[in-house]
Coordinates of C-alpha atoms in Angstrom, one line a residue:
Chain A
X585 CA -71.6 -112.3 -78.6
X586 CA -71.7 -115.4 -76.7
X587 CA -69.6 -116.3 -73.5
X588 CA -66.6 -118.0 -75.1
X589 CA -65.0 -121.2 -72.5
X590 CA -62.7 -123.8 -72.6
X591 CA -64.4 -127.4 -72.9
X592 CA -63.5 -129.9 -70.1
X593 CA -60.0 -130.7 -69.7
X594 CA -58.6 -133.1 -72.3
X595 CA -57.5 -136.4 -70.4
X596 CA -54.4 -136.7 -72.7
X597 CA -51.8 -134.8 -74.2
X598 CA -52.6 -134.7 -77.5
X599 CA -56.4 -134.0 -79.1
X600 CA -57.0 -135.2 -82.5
X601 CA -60.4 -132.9 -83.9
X602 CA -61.2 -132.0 -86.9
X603 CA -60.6 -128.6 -88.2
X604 CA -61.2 -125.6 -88.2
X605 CA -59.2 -125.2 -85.4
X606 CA -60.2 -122.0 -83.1
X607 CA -57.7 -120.4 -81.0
X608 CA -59.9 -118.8 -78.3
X609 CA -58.3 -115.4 -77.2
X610 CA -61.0 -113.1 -76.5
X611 CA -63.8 -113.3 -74.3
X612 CA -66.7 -110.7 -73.3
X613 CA -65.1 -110.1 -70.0
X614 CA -61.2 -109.4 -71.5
X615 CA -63.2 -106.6 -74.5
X616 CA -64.8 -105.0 -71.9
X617 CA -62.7 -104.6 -69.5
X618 CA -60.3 -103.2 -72.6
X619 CA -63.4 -100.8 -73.1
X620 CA -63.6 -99.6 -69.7
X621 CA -60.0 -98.8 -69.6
X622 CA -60.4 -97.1 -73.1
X623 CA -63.0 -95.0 -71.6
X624 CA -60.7 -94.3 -68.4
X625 CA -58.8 -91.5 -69.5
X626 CA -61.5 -89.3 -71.0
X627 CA -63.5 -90.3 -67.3
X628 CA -60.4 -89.0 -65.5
X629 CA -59.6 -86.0 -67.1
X630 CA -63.6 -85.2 -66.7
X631 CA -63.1 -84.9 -63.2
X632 CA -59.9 -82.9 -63.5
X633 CA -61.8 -80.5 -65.2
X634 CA -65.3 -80.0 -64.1
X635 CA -64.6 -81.5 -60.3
X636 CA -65.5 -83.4 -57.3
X637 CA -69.0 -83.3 -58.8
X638 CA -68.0 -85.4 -61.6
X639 CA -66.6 -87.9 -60.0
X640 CA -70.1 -88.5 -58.1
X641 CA -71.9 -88.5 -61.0
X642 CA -69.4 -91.4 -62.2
X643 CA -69.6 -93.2 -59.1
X644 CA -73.2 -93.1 -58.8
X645 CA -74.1 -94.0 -62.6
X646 CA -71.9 -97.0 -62.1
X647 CA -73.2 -98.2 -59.2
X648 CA -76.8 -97.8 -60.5
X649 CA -76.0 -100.2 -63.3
X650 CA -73.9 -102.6 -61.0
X651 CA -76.9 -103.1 -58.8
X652 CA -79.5 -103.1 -61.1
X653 CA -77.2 -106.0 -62.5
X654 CA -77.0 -108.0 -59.5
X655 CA -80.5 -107.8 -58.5
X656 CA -81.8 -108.4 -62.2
X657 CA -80.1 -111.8 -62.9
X658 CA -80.6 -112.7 -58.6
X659 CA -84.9 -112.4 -59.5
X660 CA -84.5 -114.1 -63.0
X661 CA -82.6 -116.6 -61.2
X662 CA -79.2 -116.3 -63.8
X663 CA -75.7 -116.4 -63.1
X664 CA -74.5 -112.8 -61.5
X665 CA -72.2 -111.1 -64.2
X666 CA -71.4 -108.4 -62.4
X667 CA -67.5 -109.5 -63.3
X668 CA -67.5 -109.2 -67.0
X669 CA -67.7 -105.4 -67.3
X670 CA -70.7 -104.8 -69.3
X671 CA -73.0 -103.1 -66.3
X672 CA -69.7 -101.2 -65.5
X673 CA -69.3 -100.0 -69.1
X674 CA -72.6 -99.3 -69.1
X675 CA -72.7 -97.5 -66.0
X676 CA -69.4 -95.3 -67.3
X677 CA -70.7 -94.6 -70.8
X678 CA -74.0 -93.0 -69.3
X679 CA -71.9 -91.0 -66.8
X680 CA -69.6 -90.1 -69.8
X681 CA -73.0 -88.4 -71.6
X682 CA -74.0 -86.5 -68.3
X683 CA -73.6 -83.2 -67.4
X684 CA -71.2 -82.5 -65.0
X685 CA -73.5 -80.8 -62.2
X686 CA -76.1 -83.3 -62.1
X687 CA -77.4 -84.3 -58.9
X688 CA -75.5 -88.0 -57.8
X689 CA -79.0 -90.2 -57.2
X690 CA -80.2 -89.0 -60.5
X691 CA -77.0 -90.2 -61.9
X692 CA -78.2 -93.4 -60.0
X693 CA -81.0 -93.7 -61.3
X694 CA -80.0 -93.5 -65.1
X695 CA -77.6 -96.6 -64.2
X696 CA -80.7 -98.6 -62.8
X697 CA -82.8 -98.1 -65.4
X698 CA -80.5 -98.7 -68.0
X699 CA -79.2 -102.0 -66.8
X700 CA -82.7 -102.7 -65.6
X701 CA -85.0 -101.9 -68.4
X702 CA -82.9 -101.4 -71.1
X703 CA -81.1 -104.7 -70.2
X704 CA -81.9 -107.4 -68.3
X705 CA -86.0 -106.9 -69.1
X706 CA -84.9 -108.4 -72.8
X707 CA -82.7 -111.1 -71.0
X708 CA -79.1 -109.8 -70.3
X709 CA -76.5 -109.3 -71.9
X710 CA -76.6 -109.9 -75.8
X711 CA -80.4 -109.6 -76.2
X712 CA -80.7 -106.3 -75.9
X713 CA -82.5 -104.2 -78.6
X714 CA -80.9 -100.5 -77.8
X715 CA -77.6 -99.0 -76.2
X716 CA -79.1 -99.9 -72.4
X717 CA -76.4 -96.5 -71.6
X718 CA -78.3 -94.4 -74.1
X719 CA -81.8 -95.4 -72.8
X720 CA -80.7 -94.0 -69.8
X721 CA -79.5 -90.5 -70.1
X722 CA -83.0 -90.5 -72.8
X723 CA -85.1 -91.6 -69.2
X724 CA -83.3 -89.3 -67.9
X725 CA -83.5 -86.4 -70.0
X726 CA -87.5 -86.9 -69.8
X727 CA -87.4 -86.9 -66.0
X728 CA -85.1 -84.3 -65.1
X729 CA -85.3 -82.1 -68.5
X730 CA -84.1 -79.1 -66.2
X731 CA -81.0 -81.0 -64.4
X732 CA -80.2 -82.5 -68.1
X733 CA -80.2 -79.4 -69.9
X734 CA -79.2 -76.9 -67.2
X735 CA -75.9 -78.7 -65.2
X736 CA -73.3 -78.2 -67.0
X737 CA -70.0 -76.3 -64.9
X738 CA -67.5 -73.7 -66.4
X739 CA -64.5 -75.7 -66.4
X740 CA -61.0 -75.2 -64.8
X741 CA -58.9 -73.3 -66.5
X742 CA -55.6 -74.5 -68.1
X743 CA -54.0 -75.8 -64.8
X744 CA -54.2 -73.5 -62.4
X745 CA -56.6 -71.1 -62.0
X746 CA -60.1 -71.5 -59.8
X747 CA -62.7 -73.4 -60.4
X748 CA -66.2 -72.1 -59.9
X749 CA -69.1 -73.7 -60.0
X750 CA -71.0 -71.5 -62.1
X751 CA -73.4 -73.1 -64.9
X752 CA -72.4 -72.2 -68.6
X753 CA -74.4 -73.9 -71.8
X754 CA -72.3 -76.2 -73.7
X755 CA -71.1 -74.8 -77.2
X756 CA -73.7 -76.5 -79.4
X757 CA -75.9 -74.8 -77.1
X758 CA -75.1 -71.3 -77.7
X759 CA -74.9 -72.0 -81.0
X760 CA -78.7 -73.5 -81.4
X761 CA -79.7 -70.1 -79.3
X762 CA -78.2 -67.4 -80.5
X763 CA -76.0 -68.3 -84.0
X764 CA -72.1 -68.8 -84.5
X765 CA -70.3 -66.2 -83.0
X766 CA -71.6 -66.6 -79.7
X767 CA -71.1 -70.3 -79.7
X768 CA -67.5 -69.7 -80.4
X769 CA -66.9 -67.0 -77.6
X770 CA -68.1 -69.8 -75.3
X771 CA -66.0 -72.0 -76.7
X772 CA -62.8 -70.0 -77.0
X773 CA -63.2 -68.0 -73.2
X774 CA -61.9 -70.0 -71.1
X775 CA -58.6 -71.6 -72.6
X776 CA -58.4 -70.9 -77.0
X777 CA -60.1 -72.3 -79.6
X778 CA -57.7 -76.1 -80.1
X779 CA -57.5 -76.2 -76.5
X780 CA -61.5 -76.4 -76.0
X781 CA -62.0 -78.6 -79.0
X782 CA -59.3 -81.2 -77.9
X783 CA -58.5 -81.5 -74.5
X784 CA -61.8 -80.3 -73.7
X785 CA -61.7 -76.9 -71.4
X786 CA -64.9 -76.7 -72.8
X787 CA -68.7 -76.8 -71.2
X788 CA -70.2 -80.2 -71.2
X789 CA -71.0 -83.5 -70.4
X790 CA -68.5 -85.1 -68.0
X791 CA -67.0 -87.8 -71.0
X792 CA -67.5 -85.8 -74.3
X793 CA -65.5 -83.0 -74.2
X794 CA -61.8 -84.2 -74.9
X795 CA -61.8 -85.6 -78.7
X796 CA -58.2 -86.0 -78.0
X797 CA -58.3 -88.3 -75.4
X798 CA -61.7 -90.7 -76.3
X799 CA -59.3 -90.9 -79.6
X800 CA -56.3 -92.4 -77.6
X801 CA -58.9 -95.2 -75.7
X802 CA -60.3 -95.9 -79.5
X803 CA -56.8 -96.2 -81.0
X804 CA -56.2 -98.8 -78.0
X805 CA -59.4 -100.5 -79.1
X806 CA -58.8 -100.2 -82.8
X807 CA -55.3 -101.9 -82.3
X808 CA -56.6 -104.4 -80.5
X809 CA -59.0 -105.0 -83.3
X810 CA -62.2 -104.7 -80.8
X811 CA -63.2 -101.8 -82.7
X812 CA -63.4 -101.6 -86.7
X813 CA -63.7 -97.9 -88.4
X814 CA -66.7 -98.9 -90.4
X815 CA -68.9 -97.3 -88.0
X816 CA -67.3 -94.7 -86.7
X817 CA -66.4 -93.1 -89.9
X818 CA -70.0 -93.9 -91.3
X819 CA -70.8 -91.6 -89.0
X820 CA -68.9 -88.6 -88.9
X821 CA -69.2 -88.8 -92.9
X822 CA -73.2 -88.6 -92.0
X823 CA -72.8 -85.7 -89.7
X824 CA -70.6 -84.0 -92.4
X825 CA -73.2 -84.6 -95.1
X826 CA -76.0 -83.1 -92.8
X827 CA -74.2 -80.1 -91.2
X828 CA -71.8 -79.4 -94.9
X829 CA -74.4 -76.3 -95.3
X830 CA -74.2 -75.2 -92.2
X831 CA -70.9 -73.3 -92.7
X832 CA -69.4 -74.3 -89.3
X833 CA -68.9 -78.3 -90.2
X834 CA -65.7 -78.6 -88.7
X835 CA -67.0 -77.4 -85.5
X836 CA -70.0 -79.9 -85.3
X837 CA -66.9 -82.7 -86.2
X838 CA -65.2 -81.9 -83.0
X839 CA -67.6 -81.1 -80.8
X840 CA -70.4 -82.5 -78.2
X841 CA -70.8 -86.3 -78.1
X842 CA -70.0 -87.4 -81.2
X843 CA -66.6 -89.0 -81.1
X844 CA -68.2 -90.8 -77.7
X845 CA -71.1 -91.7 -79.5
X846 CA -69.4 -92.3 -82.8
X847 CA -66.8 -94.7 -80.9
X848 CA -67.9 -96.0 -77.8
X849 CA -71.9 -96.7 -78.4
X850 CA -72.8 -96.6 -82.0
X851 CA -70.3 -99.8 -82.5
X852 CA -72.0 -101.6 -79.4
X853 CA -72.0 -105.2 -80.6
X854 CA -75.3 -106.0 -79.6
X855 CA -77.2 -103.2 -81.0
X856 CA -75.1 -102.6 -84.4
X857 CA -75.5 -104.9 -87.7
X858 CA -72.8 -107.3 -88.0
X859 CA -71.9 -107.2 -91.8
X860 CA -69.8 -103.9 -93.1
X861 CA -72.2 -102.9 -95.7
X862 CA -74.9 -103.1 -93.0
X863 CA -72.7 -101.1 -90.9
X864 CA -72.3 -98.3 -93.2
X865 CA -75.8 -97.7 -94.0
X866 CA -76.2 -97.6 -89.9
X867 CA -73.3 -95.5 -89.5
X868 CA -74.2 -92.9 -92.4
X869 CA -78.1 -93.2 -90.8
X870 CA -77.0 -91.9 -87.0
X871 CA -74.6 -89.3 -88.5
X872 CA -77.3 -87.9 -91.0
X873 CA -80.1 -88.1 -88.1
X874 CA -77.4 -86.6 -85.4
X875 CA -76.4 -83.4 -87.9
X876 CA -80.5 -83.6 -88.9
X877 CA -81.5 -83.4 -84.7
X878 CA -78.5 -80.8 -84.4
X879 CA -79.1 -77.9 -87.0
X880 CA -83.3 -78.4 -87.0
X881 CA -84.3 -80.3 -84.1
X882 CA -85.4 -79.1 -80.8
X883 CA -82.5 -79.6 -79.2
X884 CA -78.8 -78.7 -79.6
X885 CA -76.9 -82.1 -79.7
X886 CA -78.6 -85.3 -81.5
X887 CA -76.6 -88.0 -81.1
X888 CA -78.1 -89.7 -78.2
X889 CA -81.5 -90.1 -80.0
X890 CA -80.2 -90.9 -83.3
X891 CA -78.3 -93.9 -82.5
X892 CA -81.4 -95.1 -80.5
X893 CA -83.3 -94.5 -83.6
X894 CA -80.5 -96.8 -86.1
X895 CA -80.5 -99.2 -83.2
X896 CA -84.0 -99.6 -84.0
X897 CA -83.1 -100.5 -87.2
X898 CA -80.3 -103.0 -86.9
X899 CA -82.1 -105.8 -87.3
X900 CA -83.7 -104.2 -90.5
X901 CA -79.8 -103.5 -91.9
X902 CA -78.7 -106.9 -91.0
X903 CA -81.7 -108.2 -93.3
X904 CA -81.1 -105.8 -96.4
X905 CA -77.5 -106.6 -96.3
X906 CA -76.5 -110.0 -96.2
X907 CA -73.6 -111.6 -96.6
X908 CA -73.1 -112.9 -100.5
X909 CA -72.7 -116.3 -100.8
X910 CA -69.5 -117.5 -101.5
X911 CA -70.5 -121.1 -102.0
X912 CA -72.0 -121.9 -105.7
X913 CA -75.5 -122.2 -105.6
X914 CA -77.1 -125.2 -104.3
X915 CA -74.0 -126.8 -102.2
X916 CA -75.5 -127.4 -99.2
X917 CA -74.2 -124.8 -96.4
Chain B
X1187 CA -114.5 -120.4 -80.3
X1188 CA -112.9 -117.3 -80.5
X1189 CA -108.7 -116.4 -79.6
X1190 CA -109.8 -116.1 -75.9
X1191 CA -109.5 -119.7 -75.1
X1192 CA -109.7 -119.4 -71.2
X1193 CA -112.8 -118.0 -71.0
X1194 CA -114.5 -120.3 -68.9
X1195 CA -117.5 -121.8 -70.2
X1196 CA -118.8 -120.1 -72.8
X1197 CA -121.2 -122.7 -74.1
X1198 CA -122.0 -124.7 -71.4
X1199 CA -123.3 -124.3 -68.5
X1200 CA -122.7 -120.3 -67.2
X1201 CA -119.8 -120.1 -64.5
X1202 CA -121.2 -118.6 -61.3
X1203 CA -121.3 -114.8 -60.4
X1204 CA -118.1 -114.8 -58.4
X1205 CA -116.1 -116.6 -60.6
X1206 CA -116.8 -114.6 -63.7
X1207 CA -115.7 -111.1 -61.4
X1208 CA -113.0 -113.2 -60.2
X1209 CA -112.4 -113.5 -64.1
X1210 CA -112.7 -110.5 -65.2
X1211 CA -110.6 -108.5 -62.8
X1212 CA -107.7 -111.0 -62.0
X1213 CA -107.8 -113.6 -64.6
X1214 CA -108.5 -112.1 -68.0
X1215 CA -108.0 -108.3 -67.0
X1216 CA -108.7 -106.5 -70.0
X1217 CA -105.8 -104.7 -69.9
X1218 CA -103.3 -106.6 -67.6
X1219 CA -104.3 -110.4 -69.4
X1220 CA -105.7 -109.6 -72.4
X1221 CA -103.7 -106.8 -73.9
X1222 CA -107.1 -105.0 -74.9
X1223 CA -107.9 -101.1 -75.1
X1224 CA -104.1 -100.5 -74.6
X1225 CA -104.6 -97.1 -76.4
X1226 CA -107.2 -95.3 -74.2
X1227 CA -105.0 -97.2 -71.2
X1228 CA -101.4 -94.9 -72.2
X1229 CA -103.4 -91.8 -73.5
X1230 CA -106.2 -91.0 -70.6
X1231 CA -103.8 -92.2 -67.5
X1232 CA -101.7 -89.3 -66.8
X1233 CA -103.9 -89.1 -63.3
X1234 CA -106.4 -91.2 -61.4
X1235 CA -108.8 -88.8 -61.9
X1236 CA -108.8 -89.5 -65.5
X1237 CA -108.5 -93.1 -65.4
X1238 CA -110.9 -93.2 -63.0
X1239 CA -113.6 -91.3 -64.8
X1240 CA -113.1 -93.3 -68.1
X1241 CA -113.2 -96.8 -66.0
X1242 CA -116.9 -95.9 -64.8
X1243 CA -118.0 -95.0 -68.4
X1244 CA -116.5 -97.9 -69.7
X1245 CA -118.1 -100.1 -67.0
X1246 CA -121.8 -98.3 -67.3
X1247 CA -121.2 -99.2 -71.4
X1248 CA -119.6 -102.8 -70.8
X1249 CA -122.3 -104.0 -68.4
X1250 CA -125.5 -102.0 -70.4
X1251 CA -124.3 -103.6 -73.7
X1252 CA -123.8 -107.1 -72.5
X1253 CA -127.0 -107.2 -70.9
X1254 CA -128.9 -105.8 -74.5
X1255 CA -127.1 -108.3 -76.5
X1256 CA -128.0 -111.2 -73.8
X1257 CA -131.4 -110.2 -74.4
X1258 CA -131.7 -109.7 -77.8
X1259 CA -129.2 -112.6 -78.6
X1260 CA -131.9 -114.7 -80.2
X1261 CA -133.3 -112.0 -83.0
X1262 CA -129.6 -111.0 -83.9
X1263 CA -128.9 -112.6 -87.3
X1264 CA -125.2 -113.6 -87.1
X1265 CA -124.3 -112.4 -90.2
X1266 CA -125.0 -108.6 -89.4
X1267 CA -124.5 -108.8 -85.9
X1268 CA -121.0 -107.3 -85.4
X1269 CA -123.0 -104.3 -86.6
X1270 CA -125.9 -104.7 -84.5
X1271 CA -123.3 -104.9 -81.3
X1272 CA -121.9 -101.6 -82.5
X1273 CA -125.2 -99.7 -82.6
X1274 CA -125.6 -101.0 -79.3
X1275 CA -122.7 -100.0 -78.1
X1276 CA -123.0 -96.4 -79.9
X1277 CA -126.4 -95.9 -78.2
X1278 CA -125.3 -96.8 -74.6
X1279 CA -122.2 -94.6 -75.3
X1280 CA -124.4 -91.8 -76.5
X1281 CA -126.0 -92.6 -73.5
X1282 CA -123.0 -91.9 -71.3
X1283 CA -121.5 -89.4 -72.6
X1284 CA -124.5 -87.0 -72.9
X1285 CA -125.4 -88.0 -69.1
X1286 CA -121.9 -87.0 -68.4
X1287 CA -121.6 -83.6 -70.2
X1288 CA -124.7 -82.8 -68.4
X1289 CA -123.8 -83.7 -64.3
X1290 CA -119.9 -83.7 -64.7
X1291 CA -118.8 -80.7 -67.3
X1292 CA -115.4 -79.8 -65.7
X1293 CA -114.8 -83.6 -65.7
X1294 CA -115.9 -84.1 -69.3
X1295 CA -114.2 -81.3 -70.7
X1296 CA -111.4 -83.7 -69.5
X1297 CA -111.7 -87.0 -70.9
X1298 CA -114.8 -86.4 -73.1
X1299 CA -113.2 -87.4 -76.8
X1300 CA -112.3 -90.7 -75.1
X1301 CA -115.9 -90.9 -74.1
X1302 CA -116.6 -91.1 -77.1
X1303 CA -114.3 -93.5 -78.5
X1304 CA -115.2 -96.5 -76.1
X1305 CA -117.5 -97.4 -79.1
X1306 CA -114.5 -98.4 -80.9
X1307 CA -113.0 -99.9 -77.4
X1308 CA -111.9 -103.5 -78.4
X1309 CA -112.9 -105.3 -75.4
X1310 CA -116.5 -104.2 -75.2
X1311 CA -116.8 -106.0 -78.5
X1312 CA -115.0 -108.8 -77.4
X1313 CA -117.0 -109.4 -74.9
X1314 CA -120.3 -109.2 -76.3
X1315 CA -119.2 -111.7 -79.3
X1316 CA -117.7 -114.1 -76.6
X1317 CA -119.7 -114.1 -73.9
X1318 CA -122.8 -112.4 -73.9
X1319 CA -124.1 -113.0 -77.4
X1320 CA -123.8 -116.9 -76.1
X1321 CA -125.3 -116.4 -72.2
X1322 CA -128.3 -115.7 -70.6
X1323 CA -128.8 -112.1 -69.3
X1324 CA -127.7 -112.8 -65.6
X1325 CA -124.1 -114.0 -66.5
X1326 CA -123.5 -111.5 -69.0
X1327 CA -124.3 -108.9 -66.6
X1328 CA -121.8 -110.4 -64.4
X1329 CA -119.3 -110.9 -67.1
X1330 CA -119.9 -107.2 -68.0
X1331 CA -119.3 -106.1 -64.6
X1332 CA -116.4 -108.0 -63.6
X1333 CA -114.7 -107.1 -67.3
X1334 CA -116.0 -103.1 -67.1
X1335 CA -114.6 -103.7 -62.9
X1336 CA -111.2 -105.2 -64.5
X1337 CA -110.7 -102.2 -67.1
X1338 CA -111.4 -99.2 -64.0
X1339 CA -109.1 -101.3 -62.1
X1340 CA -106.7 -100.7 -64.3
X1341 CA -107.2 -97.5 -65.2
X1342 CA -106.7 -96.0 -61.9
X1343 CA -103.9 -98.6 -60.9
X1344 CA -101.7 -97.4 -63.7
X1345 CA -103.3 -93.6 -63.4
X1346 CA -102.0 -93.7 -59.6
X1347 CA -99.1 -95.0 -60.7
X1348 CA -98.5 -92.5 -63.0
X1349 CA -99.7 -89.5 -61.2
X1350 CA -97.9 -90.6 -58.0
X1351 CA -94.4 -91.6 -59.7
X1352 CA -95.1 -88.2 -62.4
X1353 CA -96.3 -85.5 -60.9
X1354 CA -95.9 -86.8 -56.7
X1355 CA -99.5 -86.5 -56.0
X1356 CA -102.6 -88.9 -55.6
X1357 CA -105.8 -87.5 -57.1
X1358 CA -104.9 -84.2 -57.0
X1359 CA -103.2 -84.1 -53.5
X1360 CA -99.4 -83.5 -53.2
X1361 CA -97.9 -86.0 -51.3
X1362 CA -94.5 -86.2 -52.6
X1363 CA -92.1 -83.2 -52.5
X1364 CA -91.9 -82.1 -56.8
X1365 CA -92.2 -84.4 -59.2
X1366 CA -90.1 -87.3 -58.5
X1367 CA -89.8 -88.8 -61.9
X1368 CA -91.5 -87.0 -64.5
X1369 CA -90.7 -89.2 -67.5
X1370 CA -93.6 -91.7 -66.1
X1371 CA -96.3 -88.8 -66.9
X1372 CA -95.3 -88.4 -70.4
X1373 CA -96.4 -91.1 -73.0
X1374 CA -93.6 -93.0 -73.3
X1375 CA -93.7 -93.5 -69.4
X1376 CA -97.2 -94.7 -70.2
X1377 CA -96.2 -97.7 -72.5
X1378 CA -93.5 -98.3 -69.7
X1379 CA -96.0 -98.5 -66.8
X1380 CA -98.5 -100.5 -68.1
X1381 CA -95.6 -103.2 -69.3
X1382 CA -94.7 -103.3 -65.4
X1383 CA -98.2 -103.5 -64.2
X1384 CA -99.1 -106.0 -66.8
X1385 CA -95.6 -108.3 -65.3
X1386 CA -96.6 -107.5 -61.9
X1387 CA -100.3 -108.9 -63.0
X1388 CA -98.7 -111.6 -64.8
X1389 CA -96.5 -112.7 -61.7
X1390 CA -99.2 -112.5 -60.0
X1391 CA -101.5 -114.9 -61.6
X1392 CA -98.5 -117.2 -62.3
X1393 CA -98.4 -117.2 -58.5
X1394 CA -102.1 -117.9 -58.1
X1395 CA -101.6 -121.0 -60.6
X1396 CA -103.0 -119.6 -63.7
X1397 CA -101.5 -119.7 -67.0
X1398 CA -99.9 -117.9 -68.7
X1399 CA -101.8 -114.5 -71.0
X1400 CA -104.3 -116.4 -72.7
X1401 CA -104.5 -113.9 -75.5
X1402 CA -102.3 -110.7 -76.5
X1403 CA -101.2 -108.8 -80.0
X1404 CA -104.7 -107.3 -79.7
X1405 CA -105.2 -103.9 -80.9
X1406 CA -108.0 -101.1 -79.8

């Protein structure tokens, strides 16, 4: 993804080029922006429903990965682009994957260390090897394991009634310690079954837990064609596959990070292959790995680690799935 | 001449004492420059203690073997002597780590299987094929000691970095309130300390007008 701009200005009216002839709409600046604004909604409504202490998280995260930003490409002497959105997305998506209680300068310091050695380390934007948002909340779930796993708020109830600050495992949670049923009293408690799955009056991370909303920014983005489904629904048939036995598939479908993952860092231009088959075989590898990480790993949601994992391996699917040739053989490309 | 092409010297006439410590501490760290003995580096470093510990051994082994292979450089046939140097090595080692199960046991219940593997350390090795099987005994000593001097100065530069950033203490002593950032304690914070040490190290000798890593893509 290169920096698209307009050559120097044309001295007459009229150019005469050879084709083919480009018409330059999008830049890196205009899809992110479009990204953050995807992402705004489901950010929003996070702090409508777990509070004040959301909103810090946010703040915090961001401005970890905005100053990381500034002070990476000031020491490796590049041009500050702090305007094009990517350390703010970046910044946003970890916040979106945090749990709601989790102390602000922690927050901050997943946003530094995301932008500054997930990031600029391999040379800024587009050189990248992994989701530098991802690589964060992974830092940070090795540094603060108790904070990570332990911070999550009962949320408000549906408007109206109090919120208290009082610390409730998310669904997949309950459902990794004690089986089914218990995970779906969690779930259900506080506002009905649709109610916690959807519009996410449901225990968790500050971005995750309305499916209902993260699917209204990725309709923006799918229209906008900055988003393709290849991905997306590589994954969640992966997750299907790996959770069908499980008995409860629909649940793992609509629940914890998946559609944020599945939507908003899994299709990460950088860090995903670039031809469809390539994507498919990525897409199918995080949602196997997530359900895989979910029903037998050590911890209750996998989807952090698994795209980390296929991120790994981009480079790999790129190389097994090339593009076919349509030129005959031996014209000279 | 072998992959380390900056090692000054090595057939002519020997660099002097200060330049080869000079050498093996700044400009051809083990660790830092060369990229050697990564392995022992991530796996003993959790706390200076540790590091520090396995640097001495490794410097008692570096300089002893250097020395015996300087001495003994002209009998060595050079078709059998990569394993001549490792018996050497294996004896000094044997040396060590008996000498330190007997004086240190609470230390060498610690670190005691790494003890043992500085045998199969990489830059020992190197050393002795680059340097000392090529040098007369007093600038291998020196080589020994400023390369053994390099590898404890790393050990307990990324073990205090480690322990400090880990677990907020300094040899044992608490000095920070909790531990500030535990992910730097466990292995992968390993790998992630020594790659900013060795660019700190890098930056540094960049700034001193060196050249760039000579040598790197070792293993050991």
């Amino acid at each position: 993804m290169s920096e698209m701009s307009a050559g120097p200005a044309a001295p007459h009216a009229f150019v005469l080029s050879p084709g083919p002839h480009l018409h330059v709409e999008e830049s890196t600046r205009r899809i992110m922006w479009w990204v953050n604004g995807a992402l705004a909604p489901a950010a929003i409504w996070g702090v409508y429903v777990f509070g004040w202490n959301a909103l810090a998280g946010i703040a915090a995260s961001i401005a970890g990965a905005l100053g990381a930003e500034w002070l990476g490409a000031r020491m490796t002497g590049r041009r500050t682009t702090l305007a094009d959105g990517s350390a703010f997305c970046t910044g946003l998506l970890l916040a979106l994957t945090l749990p709601p209680r989790l102390p602000a300068y922690e927050a901050f310091l997943g946003g530094v260390f995301a932008i500054a050695l997930g990031k600029m380390i391999f040379g800024g934007l587009g050189f990248n090897l992994f989701n530098p948002a991802l690589l964060g909340r992974a830092f940070l779930m090795a540094s603060f394991p108790l904070a990570m796993t332990s911070g999550w708020a009962t949320p408000r109830n549906w408007f109206g009634a109090s919120l208290d600050a009082v610390t409730s495992a998310t669904p997949l949670a309950v459902i990794k310690e004690h089986g089914f049923a218990a995970g779906l009293a969690v779930i259900t408690s506080p506002a009905g079954f649709w109610n916690a799955l959807a519009l996410g009056f449901r225990p968790g991370s500050i971005g995750e837990t309305s499916v209902v909303l993260l699917a209204l920014g990725a309709g923006a983005l799918l229209a906008r064609r900055i988003l393709t489904l290849t991905i997306p629904l590589s994954v969640f048939a992966g997750v299907a596959i790996a959770t069908w036995h499980t008995g409860v598939m629909p649940i793992h479908l609509m629940s914890g990070g998946l559609w944020l993952g599945a939507f908003f860092m899994a299709t990460d231009y950088v860090t995903s292959p670039s031809t469809v088959n390539g994507q498919v075989a990525f897409g199918l590898l995080v949602g196997l790995l997530t359900g895989i990480i979910r029903v037998y790993g050590g911890y209750p949601e996998g989807i952090c680690y698994a795209i980390l994992i296929a991120n790994a391996m981009a480079p790999a699917f790129d190389l097994w799935f090339r593009p076919r040739r349509t030129a005959p053989a031996g014209t000279p490309s | 001449m072998s992959a380390h092409g900056t090692t000054p010297a090595v057939s002519g006439p020997p660099p002097s004492p200060w330049q080869l410590l000079v050498n093996g501490i700044l400009t051809e760290n083990p660790v830092f420059r060369l990229a050697l003995s990564l392995c022992p580096a991530v796996a003993v470093t959790t706390t200076v203690l540790n590091g520090l510990i396995l640097g001495v051994a490794v410097l008692a082994v570096q300089v002893l073997s250097s020395m015996t292979v300087a001495i003994f450089r002209g009998v060595i046939h050079p078709r059998v002597r990569i394993p001549v140097y490792t018996i050497i090595i294996a004896v000094w080692v044997s040396a060590i780590d008996m000498t330190l199960a007997a004086f240190a046991p609470a230390v060498y219940a610690q670190v005691g299987l790494y003890v043992k593997l500085i045998v199969a350390f990489a830059i020992i090795i190197s050393r002795l094929e680059v340097f000392a099987s090529r040098q007369p005994l007093v600038p291998s000593f020196f080589d020994g000691l400023g390369m053994g001097l390099g590898f404890l100065l790393a050990l307990v530069t990324i073990g205090a970095f480690r322990e400090l950033l880990g677990n907020g203490s300094v040899l044992g002593y608490h000095v920070l309130p909790s531990q500030p950032l535990l992910f730097f304690a466990l292995p992968a914070g390993g790998f992630f300390s020594i790659a900013l040490l060795m660019a700190f190290f890098n930056w540094l000798e960049r700034a001193r007008g060196g050249k760039p890593a000579a040598s790197g893509g070792s293993h050991g």
